[in-house]
Amino acid sequence: MEMTILQVFNGLSVSSILLLIALGLAVTFGLMNVINMAHGELIMIGAYSTYVTQGLFTAYMPKSWFDTYFIAALLVSFLVAAAVGWLLEMVLIRHLYGRPLDSLLATWGVGMMLQQIARFIFGAPNVAVTSPSWLNGGLAITSSIVLPYKRLFIIVLVAVVLTAMYLYIYRTVQGRRMRAVMQNRSMAGCLGISTRRVDGLTFAIGSGIAGIAGCALTLLGPIGPSIGTYYIVDAFMVVVLGGVGKLIGTVAGALGIGVFNTLFETYTSASIGKVLVFACIVAFMQWKPRGLVALRTRSLD
Amino acid sequence: MVLKWLTGNPGSRSKRMMWSVVLLLMCMAPLFTTPFRLGLLTKFLALAILAVGLDLIWGYGGILSLGHGVFFGLGAYAMAMYLKLDASGASLPDFMGWSGVTALPWFWEPFRSFPAALLLGMLLPALLALILGFFTFRNRIVGVYFTILTQALVMIVVTLFVGKQEWTGGTNGLTGYNSILGFNLNAPSTKIGLYFITLAALAGAYILCRRIVNSRVGQVLEASRDGENRVRFLGFDPSRYKTFAFAVSGGLAGLAGMLFVLQVGIISPSMMGIVPSIEMVLWVALGGRGTLIGAIIGAVLLNAAKTGISEAYPEGWLLVLGALFVIVVVLMPKGLTGLWSKVASSLSRRGGTVHAAVREES
């Protein structure tokens, strides 16, 4: 029983991180049909932003304020990553709309360059971020089940981001424009929506979420230039499994992969577990090639 | 004449002349290079075999695979397993002993014989490609979805190879062998022999792909790249053609891996990971997808550049590679061969009929 609870919790924890990373991907992929392989590097930028914020707090703020740095860091990572994403969209991505494979290659190149630049600035070895003291320790349910606050915090954070995204997409004017562009770009353009602005904004938001993911990852371990690449393929699998177009698909995809990954890994080994998850995904796609939730269209090539 | 028969493509006279000169120059390469440079050239030519296969499915089939590192790796491991067993003689390979394995795993057994290893080195990757292609293409998993799946395949195979250290040598990979069929792999004469074998294999791979492309299979492949549903309406099953091309491509990657191991003397999971796999795609993109010759040019040029740049400035390579991706994709989607035919056609427009042959290429 205790084992099961821990399993479920671990699965949830992995899922929530995957979800946070896949959320930004799903937004850009679904909306603009752009595969952003530099997403992992935006995560890295978020993580390093947290590192820098922490450094600034230790250098310039009174000691007693230190614990609040993480809240500031969340904001800073979002803004920095969003700014970089926005710049990226303006300079490069806008030339690649509707060419998913080309965008994949080009953004991968960008990611590589960003990684190398990070290596120049921060050095190749990993750096550690001290987590705020209020996140140390854990919630003891029984004597043997302790749920670490850090992981609980990440789950809550993901829930907040998810809710915010939901409200943005389904309850605001901007969000409605975004969905309109997603479903039929030319029609939306005809009705007076500036698709260029929507694209830029959406890409920036997707990148900002990657920044938050990076910030969250600093709680789990040291950060390095290649921190993003570690998660990126899994996150893409979430998008593929979940299908493009609806938030709920991404949530289901992340939950599925996170939980099954944890389960398989406990009962077999880490490498066999990955193989099993992959086999399951391919098997599942035999049944639903477009993922769990797909927007229905009548378009044909 | 022979060339005409082999490629099944009439080609113009100047083109055939050019080809003969290139082939002649390649055959004479051992005369005027140092053994070290010759070794490098052999390595590049081996990788070019993979590039030709990759171009077959990407350039003509429109299927972008980021998983060719796996097929390459399977071929390379097949050859390395044979070499390792050959070097260990009657005893177990050394790394197995360190991991506490007492008996040779069953799947190592076939690699005792050279012909079997040679065959498996191409068949295994082709079979894996066939299976993956069958399950994905049949369900119309196309485009990006397929690409991401191949990338996941790379992740998995690499994790598996690293994790099963007692069977695969883990992160260190397989190394520590230096003779094949009694020939010393480091001897200059063997190196020259290897060079010619690799050159012949590359020519064979090129001719095979050229024939496929010029055949009806190739036409259906190209048609389904441009409009899959229309092909389906015409009564063809595109998935069969795609699966076939993907399997051929996988087999060629395996062949490339085998020749690579013979030249380089080591294979490890890091050589079949995500970064090498995506680098392979850049060879084709830079050379020019959809022109088989472009794939060869791209593979040789980029690997030469990599060697040069990493020698002078190790960290710079990744930066250059990243920049190249952006430049090639945004500014020259047709690669170098596209650029070349553009230049040639603008020249011929100005000066009459300079290079009609080059335009024919594209």
mmCIF file of N, CA and C in Angstrom, chain A residues 11-25 39 154 158 213 217 230-239 250 253-259 261:
data_model
loop_
_atom_site.group_PDB
_atom_site.id
_atom_site.type_symbol
_atom_site.label_atom_id
_atom_site.label_comp_id
_atom_site.label_asym_id
_atom_site.label_seq_id
_atom_site.Cartn_x
_atom_site.Cartn_y
_atom_site.Cartn_z
ATOM 1 N N GLY A 11 4.981 9.029 -9.951
ATOM 2 C CA GLY A 11 4.440 9.128 -11.295
ATOM 3 C C GLY A 11 3.856 10.499 -11.542
ATOM 4 N N LEU A 12 3.082 10.987 -10.573
ATOM 5 C CA LEU A 12 2.475 12.310 -10.691
ATOM 6 C C LEU A 12 3.539 13.383 -10.813
ATOM 7 N N SER A 13 4.568 13.220 -10.012
ATOM 8 C CA SER A 13 5.633 14.208 -9.995
ATOM 9 C C SER A 13 6.332 14.282 -11.359
ATOM 10 N N VAL A 14 6.655 13.086 -11.908
ATOM 11 C CA VAL A 14 7.275 13.059 -13.235
ATOM 12 C C VAL A 14 6.320 13.651 -14.267
ATOM 13 N N SER A 15 5.042 13.258 -14.157
ATOM 14 C CA SER A 15 4.053 13.754 -15.106
ATOM 15 C C SER A 15 3.965 15.265 -15.074
ATOM 16 N N SER A 16 4.003 15.832 -13.864
ATOM 17 C CA SER A 16 3.807 17.275 -13.775
ATOM 18 C C SER A 16 4.951 18.018 -14.446
ATOM 19 N N ILE A 17 6.170 17.505 -14.300
ATOM 20 C CA ILE A 17 7.295 18.161 -14.966
ATOM 21 C C ILE A 17 7.172 18.026 -16.475
ATOM 22 N N LEU A 18 6.835 16.817 -16.917
ATOM 23 C CA LEU A 18 6.638 16.602 -18.354
ATOM 24 C C LEU A 18 5.560 17.531 -18.894
ATOM 25 N N LEU A 19 4.510 17.664 -18.100
ATOM 26 C CA LEU A 19 3.385 18.485 -18.540
ATOM 27 C C LEU A 19 3.812 19.933 -18.710
ATOM 28 N N LEU A 20 4.577 20.413 -17.736
ATOM 29 C CA LEU A 20 5.028 21.806 -17.776
ATOM 30 C C LEU A 20 5.859 22.051 -19.037
ATOM 31 N N ILE A 21 6.699 21.071 -19.372
ATOM 32 C CA ILE A 21 7.558 21.229 -20.538
ATOM 33 C C ILE A 21 6.757 21.075 -21.829
ATOM 34 N N ALA A 22 5.845 20.099 -21.819
ATOM 35 C CA ALA A 22 5.089 19.824 -23.042
ATOM 36 C C ALA A 22 4.055 20.904 -23.331
ATOM 37 N N LEU A 23 3.636 21.606 -22.292
ATOM 38 C CA LEU A 23 2.604 22.634 -22.456
ATOM 39 C C LEU A 23 3.048 23.693 -23.467
ATOM 40 N N GLY A 24 4.254 24.180 -23.275
ATOM 41 C CA GLY A 24 4.771 25.196 -24.189
ATOM 42 C C GLY A 24 4.918 24.645 -25.593
ATOM 43 N N LEU A 25 5.385 23.401 -25.675
ATOM 44 C CA LEU A 25 5.560 22.764 -26.983
ATOM 45 C C LEU A 25 4.229 22.631 -27.699
ATOM 46 N N HIS A 39 13.278 24.407 -27.557
ATOM 47 C CA HIS A 39 12.489 24.497 -26.329
ATOM 48 C C HIS A 39 13.329 24.079 -25.114
ATOM 49 N N ILE A 154 6.082 21.719 -7.029
ATOM 50 C CA ILE A 154 6.074 21.672 -8.496
ATOM 51 C C ILE A 154 4.696 21.274 -9.003
ATOM 52 N N VAL A 158 2.472 23.558 -11.398
ATOM 53 C CA VAL A 158 1.962 23.108 -12.700
ATOM 54 C C VAL A 158 0.453 23.318 -12.766
ATOM 55 N N ALA A 213 9.385 26.125 -16.379
ATOM 56 C CA ALA A 213 9.802 24.728 -16.211
ATOM 57 C C ALA A 213 11.268 24.668 -15.790
ATOM 58 N N LEU A 217 12.900 23.087 -12.429
ATOM 59 C CA LEU A 217 13.898 22.019 -12.457
ATOM 60 C C LEU A 217 15.077 22.306 -11.536
ATOM 61 N N TYR A 230 17.666 16.741 -22.026
ATOM 62 C CA TYR A 230 17.338 15.529 -21.301
ATOM 63 C C TYR A 230 15.838 15.260 -21.325
ATOM 64 N N TYR A 231 15.067 16.342 -21.321
ATOM 65 C CA TYR A 231 13.615 16.177 -21.234
ATOM 66 C C TYR A 231 12.898 16.305 -22.565
ATOM 67 N N ILE A 232 13.594 16.858 -23.561
ATOM 68 C CA ILE A 232 12.867 17.333 -24.731
ATOM 69 C C ILE A 232 12.189 16.205 -25.504
ATOM 70 N N VAL A 233 12.860 15.068 -25.654
ATOM 71 C CA VAL A 233 12.257 13.999 -26.449
ATOM 72 C C VAL A 233 11.017 13.449 -25.745
ATOM 73 N N ASP A 234 11.129 13.273 -24.434
ATOM 74 C CA ASP A 234 9.967 12.816 -23.674
ATOM 75 C C ASP A 234 8.807 13.788 -23.812
ATOM 76 N N ALA A 235 9.129 15.080 -23.770
ATOM 77 C CA ALA A 235 8.069 16.084 -23.868
ATOM 78 C C ALA A 235 7.400 16.017 -25.232
ATOM 79 N N PHE A 236 8.191 15.770 -26.268
ATOM 80 C CA PHE A 236 7.591 15.643 -27.594
ATOM 81 C C PHE A 236 6.698 14.412 -27.670
ATOM 82 N N MET A 237 7.118 13.354 -26.988
ATOM 83 C CA MET A 237 6.282 12.159 -26.968
ATOM 84 C C MET A 237 4.932 12.473 -26.331
ATOM 85 N N VAL A 238 4.965 13.325 -25.304
ATOM 86 C CA VAL A 238 3.709 13.726 -24.659
ATOM 87 C C VAL A 238 2.800 14.404 -25.680
ATOM 88 N N VAL A 239 3.393 15.297 -26.474
ATOM 89 C CA VAL A 239 2.594 16.028 -27.451
ATOM 90 C C VAL A 239 2.040 15.066 -28.509
ATOM 91 N N THR A 250 -2.783 17.176 -23.894
ATOM 92 C CA THR A 250 -1.447 17.267 -23.337
ATOM 93 C C THR A 250 -1.417 16.759 -21.901
ATOM 94 N N GLY A 253 -1.674 13.015 -22.014
ATOM 95 C CA GLY A 253 -0.419 12.444 -22.502
ATOM 96 C C GLY A 253 0.644 12.447 -21.426
ATOM 97 N N ALA A 254 0.780 13.586 -20.719
ATOM 98 C CA ALA A 254 1.798 13.688 -19.678
ATOM 99 C C ALA A 254 1.518 12.703 -18.551
ATOM 100 N N LEU A 255 0.257 12.633 -18.131
ATOM 101 C CA LEU A 255 -0.093 11.704 -17.056
ATOM 102 C C LEU A 255 0.220 10.276 -17.465
ATOM 103 N N GLY A 256 -0.190 9.932 -18.685
ATOM 104 C CA GLY A 256 0.020 8.571 -19.164
ATOM 105 C C GLY A 256 1.491 8.214 -19.165
ATOM 106 N N ILE A 257 2.291 9.052 -19.812
ATOM 107 C CA ILE A 257 3.709 8.720 -19.935
ATOM 108 C C ILE A 257 4.398 8.729 -18.579
ATOM 109 N N GLY A 258 4.106 9.752 -17.765
ATOM 110 C CA GLY A 258 4.762 9.846 -16.459
ATOM 111 C C GLY A 258 4.463 8.646 -15.582
ATOM 112 N N VAL A 259 3.187 8.293 -15.484
ATOM 113 C CA VAL A 259 2.799 7.204 -14.589
ATOM 114 C C VAL A 259 3.337 5.861 -15.099
ATOM 115 N N ASN A 261 5.787 5.301 -17.141
ATOM 116 C CA ASN A 261 7.247 5.272 -17.063
ATOM 117 C C ASN A 261 7.690 4.850 -15.671
#
